[in-house]
Short mmCIF file of C-alpha atoms and ligand atoms in Angstrom, two decimals:
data_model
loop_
_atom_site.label_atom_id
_atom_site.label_comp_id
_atom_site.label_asym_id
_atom_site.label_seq_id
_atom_site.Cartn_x
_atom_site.Cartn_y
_atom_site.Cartn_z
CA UNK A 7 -169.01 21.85 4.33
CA UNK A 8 -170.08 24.94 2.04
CA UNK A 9 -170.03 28.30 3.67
CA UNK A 10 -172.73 29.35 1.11
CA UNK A 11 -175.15 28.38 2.59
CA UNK A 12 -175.81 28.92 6.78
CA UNK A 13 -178.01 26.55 8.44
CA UNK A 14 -178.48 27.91 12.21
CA UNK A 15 -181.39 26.69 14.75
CA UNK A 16 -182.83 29.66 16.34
CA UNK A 17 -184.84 28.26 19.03
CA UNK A 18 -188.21 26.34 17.34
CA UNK A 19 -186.51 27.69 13.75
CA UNK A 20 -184.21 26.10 11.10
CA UNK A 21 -183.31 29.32 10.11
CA UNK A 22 -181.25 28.64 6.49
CA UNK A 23 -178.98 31.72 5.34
CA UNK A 24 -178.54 31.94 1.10
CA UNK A 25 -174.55 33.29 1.45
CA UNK A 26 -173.17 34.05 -1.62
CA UNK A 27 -174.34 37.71 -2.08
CA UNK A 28 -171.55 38.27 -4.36
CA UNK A 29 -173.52 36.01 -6.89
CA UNK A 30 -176.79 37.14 -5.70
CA UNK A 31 -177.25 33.81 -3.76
CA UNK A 32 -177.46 31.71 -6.95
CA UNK A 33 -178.03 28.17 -6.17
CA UNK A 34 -174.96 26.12 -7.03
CA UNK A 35 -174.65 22.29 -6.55
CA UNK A 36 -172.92 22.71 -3.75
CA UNK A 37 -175.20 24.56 -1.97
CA UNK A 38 -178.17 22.62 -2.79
CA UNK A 39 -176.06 19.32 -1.23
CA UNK A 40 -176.13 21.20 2.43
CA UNK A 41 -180.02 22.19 1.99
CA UNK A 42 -181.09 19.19 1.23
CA UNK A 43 -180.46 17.09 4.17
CA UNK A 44 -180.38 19.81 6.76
CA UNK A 45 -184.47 20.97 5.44
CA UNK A 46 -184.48 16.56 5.74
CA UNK A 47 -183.67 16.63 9.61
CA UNK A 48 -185.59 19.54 10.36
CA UNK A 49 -188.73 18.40 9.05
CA UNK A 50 -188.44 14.53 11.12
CA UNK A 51 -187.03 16.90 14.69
CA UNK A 52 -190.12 17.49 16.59
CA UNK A 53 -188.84 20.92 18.24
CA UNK A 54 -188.39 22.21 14.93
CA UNK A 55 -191.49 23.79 14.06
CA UNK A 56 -190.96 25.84 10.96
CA UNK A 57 -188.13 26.70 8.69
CA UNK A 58 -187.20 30.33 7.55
CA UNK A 59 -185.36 30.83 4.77
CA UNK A 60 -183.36 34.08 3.09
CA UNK A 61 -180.60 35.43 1.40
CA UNK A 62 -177.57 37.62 2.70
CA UNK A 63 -175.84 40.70 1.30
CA UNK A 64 -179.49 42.74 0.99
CA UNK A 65 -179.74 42.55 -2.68
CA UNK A 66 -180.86 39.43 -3.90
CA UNK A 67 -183.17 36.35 -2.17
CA UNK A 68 -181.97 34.22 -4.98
CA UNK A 69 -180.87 35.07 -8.56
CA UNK A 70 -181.37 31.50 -10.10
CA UNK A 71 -179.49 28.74 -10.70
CA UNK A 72 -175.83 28.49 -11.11
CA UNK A 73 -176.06 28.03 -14.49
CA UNK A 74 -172.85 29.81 -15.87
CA UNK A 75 -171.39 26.44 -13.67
CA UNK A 76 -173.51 24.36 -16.19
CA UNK A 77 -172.84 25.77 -19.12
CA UNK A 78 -168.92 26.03 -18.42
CA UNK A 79 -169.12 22.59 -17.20
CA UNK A 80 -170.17 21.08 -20.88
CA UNK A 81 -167.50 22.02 -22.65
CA UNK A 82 -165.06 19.57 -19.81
CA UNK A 83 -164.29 15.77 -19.67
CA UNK A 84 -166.63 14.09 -16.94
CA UNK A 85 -164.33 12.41 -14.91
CA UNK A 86 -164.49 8.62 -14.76
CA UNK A 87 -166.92 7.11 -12.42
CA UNK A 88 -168.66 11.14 -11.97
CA UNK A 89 -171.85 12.23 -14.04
CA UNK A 90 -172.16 15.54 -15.66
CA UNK A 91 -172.74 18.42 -13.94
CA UNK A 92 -175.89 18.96 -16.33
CA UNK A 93 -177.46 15.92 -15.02
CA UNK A 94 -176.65 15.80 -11.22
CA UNK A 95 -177.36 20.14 -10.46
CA UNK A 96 -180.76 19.77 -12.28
CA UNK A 97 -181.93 16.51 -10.86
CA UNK A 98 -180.70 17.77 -7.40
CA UNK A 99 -182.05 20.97 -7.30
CA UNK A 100 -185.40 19.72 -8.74
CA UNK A 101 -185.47 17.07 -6.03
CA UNK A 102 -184.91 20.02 -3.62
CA UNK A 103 -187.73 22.09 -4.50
CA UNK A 104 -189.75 18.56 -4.42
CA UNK A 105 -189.25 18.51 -0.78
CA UNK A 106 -190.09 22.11 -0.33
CA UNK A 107 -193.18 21.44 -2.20
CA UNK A 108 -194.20 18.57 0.20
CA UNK A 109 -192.59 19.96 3.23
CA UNK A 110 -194.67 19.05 6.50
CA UNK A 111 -193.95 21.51 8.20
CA UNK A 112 -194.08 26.00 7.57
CA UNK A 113 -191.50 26.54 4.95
CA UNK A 114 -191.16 30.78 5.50
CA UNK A 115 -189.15 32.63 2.70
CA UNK A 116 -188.38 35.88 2.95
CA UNK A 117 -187.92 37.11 -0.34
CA UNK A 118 -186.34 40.67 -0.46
CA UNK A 119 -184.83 41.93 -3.68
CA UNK A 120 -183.99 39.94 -6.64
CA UNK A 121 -186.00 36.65 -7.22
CA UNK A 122 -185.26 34.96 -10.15
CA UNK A 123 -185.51 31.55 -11.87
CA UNK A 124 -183.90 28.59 -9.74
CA UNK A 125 -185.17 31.45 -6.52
CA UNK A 126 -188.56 30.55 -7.10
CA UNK A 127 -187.71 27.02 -6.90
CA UNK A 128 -186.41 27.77 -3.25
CA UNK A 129 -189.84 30.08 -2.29
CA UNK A 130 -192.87 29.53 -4.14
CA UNK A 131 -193.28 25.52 -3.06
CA UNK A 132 -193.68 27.08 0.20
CA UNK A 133 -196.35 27.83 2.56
CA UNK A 134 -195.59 31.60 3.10
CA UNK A 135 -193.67 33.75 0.68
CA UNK A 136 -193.06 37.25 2.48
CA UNK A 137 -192.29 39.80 -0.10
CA UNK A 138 -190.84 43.23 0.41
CA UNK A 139 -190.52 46.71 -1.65
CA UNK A 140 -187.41 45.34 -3.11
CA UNK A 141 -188.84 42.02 -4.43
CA UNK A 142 -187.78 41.86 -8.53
CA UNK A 143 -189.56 38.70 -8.98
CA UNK A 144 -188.71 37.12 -12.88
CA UNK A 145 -188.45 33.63 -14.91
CA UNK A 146 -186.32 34.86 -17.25
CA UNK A 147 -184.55 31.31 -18.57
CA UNK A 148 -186.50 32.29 -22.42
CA UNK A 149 -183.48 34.65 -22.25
CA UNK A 150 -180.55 32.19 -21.77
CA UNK A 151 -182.03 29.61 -23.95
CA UNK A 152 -183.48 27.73 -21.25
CA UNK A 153 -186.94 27.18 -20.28
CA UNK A 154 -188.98 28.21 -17.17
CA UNK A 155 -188.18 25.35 -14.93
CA UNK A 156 -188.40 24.68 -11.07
CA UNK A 157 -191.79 23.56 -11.23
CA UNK A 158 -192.64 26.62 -13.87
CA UNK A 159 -194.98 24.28 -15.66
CA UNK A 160 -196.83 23.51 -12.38
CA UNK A 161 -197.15 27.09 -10.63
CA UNK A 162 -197.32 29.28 -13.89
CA UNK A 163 -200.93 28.14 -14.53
CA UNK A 164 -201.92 28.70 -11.58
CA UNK A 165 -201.35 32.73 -11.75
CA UNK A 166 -204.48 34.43 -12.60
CA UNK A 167 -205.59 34.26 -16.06
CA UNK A 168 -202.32 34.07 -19.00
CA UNK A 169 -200.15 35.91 -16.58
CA UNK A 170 -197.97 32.91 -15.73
CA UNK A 171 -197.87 32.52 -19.89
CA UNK A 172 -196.61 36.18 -19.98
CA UNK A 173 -194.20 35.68 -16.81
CA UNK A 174 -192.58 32.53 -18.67
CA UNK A 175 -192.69 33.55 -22.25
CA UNK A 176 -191.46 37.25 -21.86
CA UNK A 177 -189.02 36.88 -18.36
CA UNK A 178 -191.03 40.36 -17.49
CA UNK A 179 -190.04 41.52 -14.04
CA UNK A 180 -192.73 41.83 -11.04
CA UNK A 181 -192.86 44.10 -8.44
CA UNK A 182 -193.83 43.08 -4.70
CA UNK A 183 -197.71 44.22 -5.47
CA UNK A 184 -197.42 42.40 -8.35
CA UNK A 185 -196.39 39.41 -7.15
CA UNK A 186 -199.14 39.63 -4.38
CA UNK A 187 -201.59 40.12 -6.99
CA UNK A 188 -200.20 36.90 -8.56
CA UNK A 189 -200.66 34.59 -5.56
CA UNK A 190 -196.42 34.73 -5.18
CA UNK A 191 -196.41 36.81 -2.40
CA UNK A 192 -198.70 35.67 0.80
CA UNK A 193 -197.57 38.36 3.07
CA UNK A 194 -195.77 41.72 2.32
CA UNK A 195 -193.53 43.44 4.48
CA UNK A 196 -191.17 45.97 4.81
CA UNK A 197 -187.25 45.30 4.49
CA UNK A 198 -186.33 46.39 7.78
CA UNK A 199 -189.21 44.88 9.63
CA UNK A 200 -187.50 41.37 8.36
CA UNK A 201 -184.95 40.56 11.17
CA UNK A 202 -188.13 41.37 13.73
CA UNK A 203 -190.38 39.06 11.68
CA UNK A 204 -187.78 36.39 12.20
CA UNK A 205 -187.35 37.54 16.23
CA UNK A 206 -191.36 36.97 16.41
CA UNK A 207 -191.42 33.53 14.75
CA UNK A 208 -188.80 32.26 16.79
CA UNK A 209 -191.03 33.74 19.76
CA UNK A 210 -194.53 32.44 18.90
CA UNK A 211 -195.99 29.72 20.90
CA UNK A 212 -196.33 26.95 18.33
CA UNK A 213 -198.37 25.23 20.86
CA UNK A 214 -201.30 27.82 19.93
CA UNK A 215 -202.76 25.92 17.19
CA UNK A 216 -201.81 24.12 14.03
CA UNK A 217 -198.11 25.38 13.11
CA UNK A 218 -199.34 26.97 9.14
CA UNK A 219 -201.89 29.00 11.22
CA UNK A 220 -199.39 30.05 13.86
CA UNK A 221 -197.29 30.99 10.81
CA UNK A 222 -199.73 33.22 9.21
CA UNK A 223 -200.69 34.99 12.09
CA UNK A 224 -197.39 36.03 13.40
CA UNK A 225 -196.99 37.54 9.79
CA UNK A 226 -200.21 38.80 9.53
CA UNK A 227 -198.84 41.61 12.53
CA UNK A 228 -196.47 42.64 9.99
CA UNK A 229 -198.14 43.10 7.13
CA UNK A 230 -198.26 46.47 4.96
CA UNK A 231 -199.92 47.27 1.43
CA UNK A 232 -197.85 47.24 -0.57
CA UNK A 233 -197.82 49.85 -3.44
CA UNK A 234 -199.55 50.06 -7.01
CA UNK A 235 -199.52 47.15 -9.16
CA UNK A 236 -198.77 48.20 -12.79
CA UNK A 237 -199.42 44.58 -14.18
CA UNK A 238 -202.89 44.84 -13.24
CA UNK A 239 -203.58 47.58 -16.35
CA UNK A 240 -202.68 45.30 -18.69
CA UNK A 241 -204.03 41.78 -17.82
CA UNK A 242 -206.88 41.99 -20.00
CA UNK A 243 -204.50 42.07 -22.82
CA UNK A 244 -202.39 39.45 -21.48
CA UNK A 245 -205.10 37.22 -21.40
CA UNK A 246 -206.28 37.69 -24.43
CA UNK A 247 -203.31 37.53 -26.48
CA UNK A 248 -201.15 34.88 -24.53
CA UNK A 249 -204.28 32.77 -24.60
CA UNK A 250 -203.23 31.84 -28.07
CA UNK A 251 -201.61 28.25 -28.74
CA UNK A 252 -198.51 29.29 -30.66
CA UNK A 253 -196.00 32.04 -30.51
CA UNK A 254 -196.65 33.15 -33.49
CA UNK A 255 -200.31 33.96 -32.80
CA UNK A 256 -199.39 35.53 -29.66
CA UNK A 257 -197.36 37.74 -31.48
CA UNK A 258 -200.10 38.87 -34.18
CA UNK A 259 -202.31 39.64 -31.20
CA UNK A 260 -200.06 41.92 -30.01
CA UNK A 261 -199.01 43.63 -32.71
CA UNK A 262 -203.71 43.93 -32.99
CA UNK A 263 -203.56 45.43 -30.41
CA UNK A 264 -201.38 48.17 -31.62
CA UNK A 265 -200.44 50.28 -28.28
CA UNK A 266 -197.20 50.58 -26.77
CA UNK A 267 -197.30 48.24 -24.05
CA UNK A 268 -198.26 45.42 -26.43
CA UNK A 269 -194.99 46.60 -28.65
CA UNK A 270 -192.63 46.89 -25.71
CA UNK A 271 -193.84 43.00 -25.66
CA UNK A 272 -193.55 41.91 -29.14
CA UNK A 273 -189.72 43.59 -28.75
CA UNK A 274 -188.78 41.93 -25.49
CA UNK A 275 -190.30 38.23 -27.17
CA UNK A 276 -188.31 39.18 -30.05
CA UNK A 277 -184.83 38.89 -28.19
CA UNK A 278 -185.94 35.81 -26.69
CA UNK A 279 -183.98 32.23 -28.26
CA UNK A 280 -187.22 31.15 -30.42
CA UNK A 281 -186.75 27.58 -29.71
CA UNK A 282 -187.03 28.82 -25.88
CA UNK A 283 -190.48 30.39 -26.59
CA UNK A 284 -191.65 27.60 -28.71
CA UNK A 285 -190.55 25.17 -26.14
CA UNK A 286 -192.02 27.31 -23.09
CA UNK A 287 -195.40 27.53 -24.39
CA UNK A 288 -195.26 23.76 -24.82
CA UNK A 289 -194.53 23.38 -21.80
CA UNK A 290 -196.89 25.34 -20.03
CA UNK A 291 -199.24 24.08 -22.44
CA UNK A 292 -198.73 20.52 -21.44
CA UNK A 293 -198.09 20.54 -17.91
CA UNK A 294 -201.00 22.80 -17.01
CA UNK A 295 -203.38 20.59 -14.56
CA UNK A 296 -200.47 17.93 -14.24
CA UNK A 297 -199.69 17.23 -10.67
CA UNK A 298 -196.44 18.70 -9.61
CA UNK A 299 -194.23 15.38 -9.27
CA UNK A 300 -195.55 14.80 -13.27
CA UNK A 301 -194.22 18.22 -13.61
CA UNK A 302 -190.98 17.63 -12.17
CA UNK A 303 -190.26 15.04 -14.77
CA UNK A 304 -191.01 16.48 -17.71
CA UNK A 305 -189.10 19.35 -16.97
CA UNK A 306 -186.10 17.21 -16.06
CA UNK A 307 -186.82 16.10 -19.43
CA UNK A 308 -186.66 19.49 -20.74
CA UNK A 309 -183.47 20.40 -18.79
CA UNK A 310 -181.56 17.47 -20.28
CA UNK A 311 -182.32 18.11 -24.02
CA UNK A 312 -182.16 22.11 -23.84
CA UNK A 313 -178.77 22.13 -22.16
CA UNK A 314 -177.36 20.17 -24.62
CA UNK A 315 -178.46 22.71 -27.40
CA UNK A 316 -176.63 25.95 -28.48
CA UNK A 317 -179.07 28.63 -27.93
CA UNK A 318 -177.81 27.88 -23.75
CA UNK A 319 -174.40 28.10 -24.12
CA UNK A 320 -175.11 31.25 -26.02
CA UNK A 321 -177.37 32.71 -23.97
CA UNK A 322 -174.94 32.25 -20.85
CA UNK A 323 -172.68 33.87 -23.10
CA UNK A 324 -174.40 36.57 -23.80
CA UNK A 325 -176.44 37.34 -20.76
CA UNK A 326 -173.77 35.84 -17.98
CA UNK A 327 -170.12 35.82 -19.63
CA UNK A 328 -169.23 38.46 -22.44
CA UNK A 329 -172.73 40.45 -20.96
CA UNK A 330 -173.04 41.89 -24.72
CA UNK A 331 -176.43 40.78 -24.04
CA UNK A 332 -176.66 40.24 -28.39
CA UNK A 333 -177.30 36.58 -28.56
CA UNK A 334 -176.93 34.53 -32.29
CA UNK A 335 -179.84 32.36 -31.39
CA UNK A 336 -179.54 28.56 -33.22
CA UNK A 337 -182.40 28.59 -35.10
CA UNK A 338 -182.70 32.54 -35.46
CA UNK A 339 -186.12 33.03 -35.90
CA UNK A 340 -189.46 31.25 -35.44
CA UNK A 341 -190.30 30.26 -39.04
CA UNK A 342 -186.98 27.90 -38.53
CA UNK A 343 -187.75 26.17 -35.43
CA UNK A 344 -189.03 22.79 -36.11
CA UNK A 345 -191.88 21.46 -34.53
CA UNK A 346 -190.54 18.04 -34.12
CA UNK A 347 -187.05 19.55 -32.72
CA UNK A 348 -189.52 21.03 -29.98
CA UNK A 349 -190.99 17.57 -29.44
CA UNK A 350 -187.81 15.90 -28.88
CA UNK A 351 -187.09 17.74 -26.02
CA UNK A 352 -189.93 16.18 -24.03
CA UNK A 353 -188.47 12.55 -25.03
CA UNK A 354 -187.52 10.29 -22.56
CA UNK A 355 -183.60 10.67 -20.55
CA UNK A 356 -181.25 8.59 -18.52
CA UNK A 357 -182.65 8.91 -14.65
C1 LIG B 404 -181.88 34.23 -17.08
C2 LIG B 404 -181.63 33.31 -16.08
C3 LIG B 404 -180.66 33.58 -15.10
C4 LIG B 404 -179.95 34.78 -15.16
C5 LIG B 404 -180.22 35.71 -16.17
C6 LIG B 404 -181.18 35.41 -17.12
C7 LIG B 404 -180.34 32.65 -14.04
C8 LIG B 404 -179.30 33.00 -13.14
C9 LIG B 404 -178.63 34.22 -13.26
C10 LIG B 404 -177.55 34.64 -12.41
C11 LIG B 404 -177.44 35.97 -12.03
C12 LIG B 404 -176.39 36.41 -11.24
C13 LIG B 404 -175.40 35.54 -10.85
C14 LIG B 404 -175.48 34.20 -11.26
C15 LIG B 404 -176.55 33.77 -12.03
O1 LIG B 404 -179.00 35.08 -14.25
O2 LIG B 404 -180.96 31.56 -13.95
O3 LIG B 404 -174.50 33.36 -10.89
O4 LIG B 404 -174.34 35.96 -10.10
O5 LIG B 404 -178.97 32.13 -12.18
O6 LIG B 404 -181.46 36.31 -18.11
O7 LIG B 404 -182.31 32.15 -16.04
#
């Protein structure tokens, strides 16, 4: 059994410990094969009444995936009788987030300091998300070549206006008032209140009322404001430029709108793997008003096809491995992504 993960009960708590801090508590396979069945067992034991969730080491929550695993996996034999790591640590860890998503009982993360990618996964399909001053909340897969997964396609429509289109398209990093303004965050708190806000929960009398209410109440008494929310300046122009249908046209708007902000964006969508983008906005595109298990298979879909191209391998490079952070994106540029090449990604895969 992993030590990566620590699964504790702390009296009417599953209390689940992220513990790989050295990696920022990315999710690896073998991590996600201990949450699975212990956040299984804790939802059928009646004195379990909620599950808490966070990461150790008091820098990250969760920085993503373990996708440098992935991508170093591809280049290996699959052992007879095994499947590939591509196929078994998507399906898995979207299969995970599934049963967050329809867990029965309060699913509590505590999200302090980096949040990122496959971390969502593990915190937004819950019913309380407690941010705190050091929440860096980001989908920033455009970046590696990937796409932005873990149910993106299902909860980045349902930010306010085009900000989930910005969020996915651009990988542009939130703050913890930002992420309350976005419908992330459901309660902020301070860092050090956290280990009291876990002391109280294991303390409430569940007995009080239905257990989501008894949730939000005990974090309700620990609740601060929580700071100045930059984003909120520039969401008219979000919405009207990443309203458009294609990247292109979100890129004209911005460079319309001719102030600095709107540049800083054109640049940062200009490092981005264009197939990524193209893809992305498909996606969102297309999965916005799905239900969530629809979601989940398209972008299983999505995972199966974009792993297998070069702009991931290269971005892993670039971003994980040689961190020269100058990725030769396959197509370079927009004008030689084709449309049916982005199509074929939502085709059909082996279960
Ligand atoms: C985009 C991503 C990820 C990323 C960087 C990106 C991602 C991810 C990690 C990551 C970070 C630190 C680690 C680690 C992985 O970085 O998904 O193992 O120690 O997991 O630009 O999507």
């Amino acid at each position: 059994m992993t030590t990566d993960v620590l699964l504790e009960r702390r009296g009417p708590l599953g209390l689940v410990t992220l513990n790989r801090p050295k990696a920022l508590n990315a999710l690896d396979l073998g991590m996600i094969r201990a949450l699975h069945p212990a956040l299984e067992a804790w939802a059928k034991e009646p004195e379990v009444k909620a599950v808490v969730i966070r990461g150790a080491g008091g820098r990250a929550f969760c920085a993503g995936g373990d996708v440098r695993a992935v991508a170093a996996s591809l280049g290996s034999p699959v052992p007879e009788g095994q499947e590939p790591l591509s196929r078994a640590f998507f399906r898995e860890e979207y299969r995970l987030n599934q049963l967050i998503h329809h867990y029965p009982k309060p699913y509590v993360a505590l999200v302090d300091g980096i949040c990122m990618g496959g971390g969502l996964g593990l915190s937004v399909h819950g019913s309380h998300r407690v941010v705190t001053e050091r929440l860096v909340l980001a989908m920033p897969e455009t970046a590696i070549g990937l796409f932005p997964d873990v149910g993106g396609g299902w909860f980045l429509p349902r930010f306010p206006g085009e900000a989930g289109t910005w969020l996915g398209l651009t990988g542009a990093r939130c703050n913890a008032a930002e992420a309350m303004w976005l419908g992330f965050g459901t309660q902020h708190v301070t860092h050090d209140r956290l280990e009291v806000v876990v002391d109280a929960l294991a303390a409430a009398d569940w007995s009080a009322g239905p257990a989501r209410d008894v949730a939000t109440r005990v974090l309700e008494g620990f609740t601060t404001e929580p700071g100045p929310a930059p984003l909120k300046e520039h969401r008219d122009v979000i919405n009207r430029c990443f309203a458009k249908d294609s990247v292109e046209e979100i890129l004209a708007a911005l460079g319309a709108e001719g102030t600095p902000w709107a540049e800083e964006m054109r640049a940062t969508l200009g490092r981005m793997s264009p197939s990524s983008l193209k893809l992305t906005l498909r996606q969102l595109r297309r999965c916005r008003g799905l239900p969530y298990d629809e979601v989940v298979d398209v972008e299983y879909r999505l995972s199966q096809h974009t792993t297998a191209l070069p702009d991931f391998r290269e971005g892993i490079r670039a971003v994980l491995v040689d961190k020269d952070n100058r990725p030769r994106w396959n197509p370079p540029t927009l004008a030689e992504v084709r449309e049916a090449d982005v199509e074929a990604c939502f085709a059909p895969v082996r279960p």
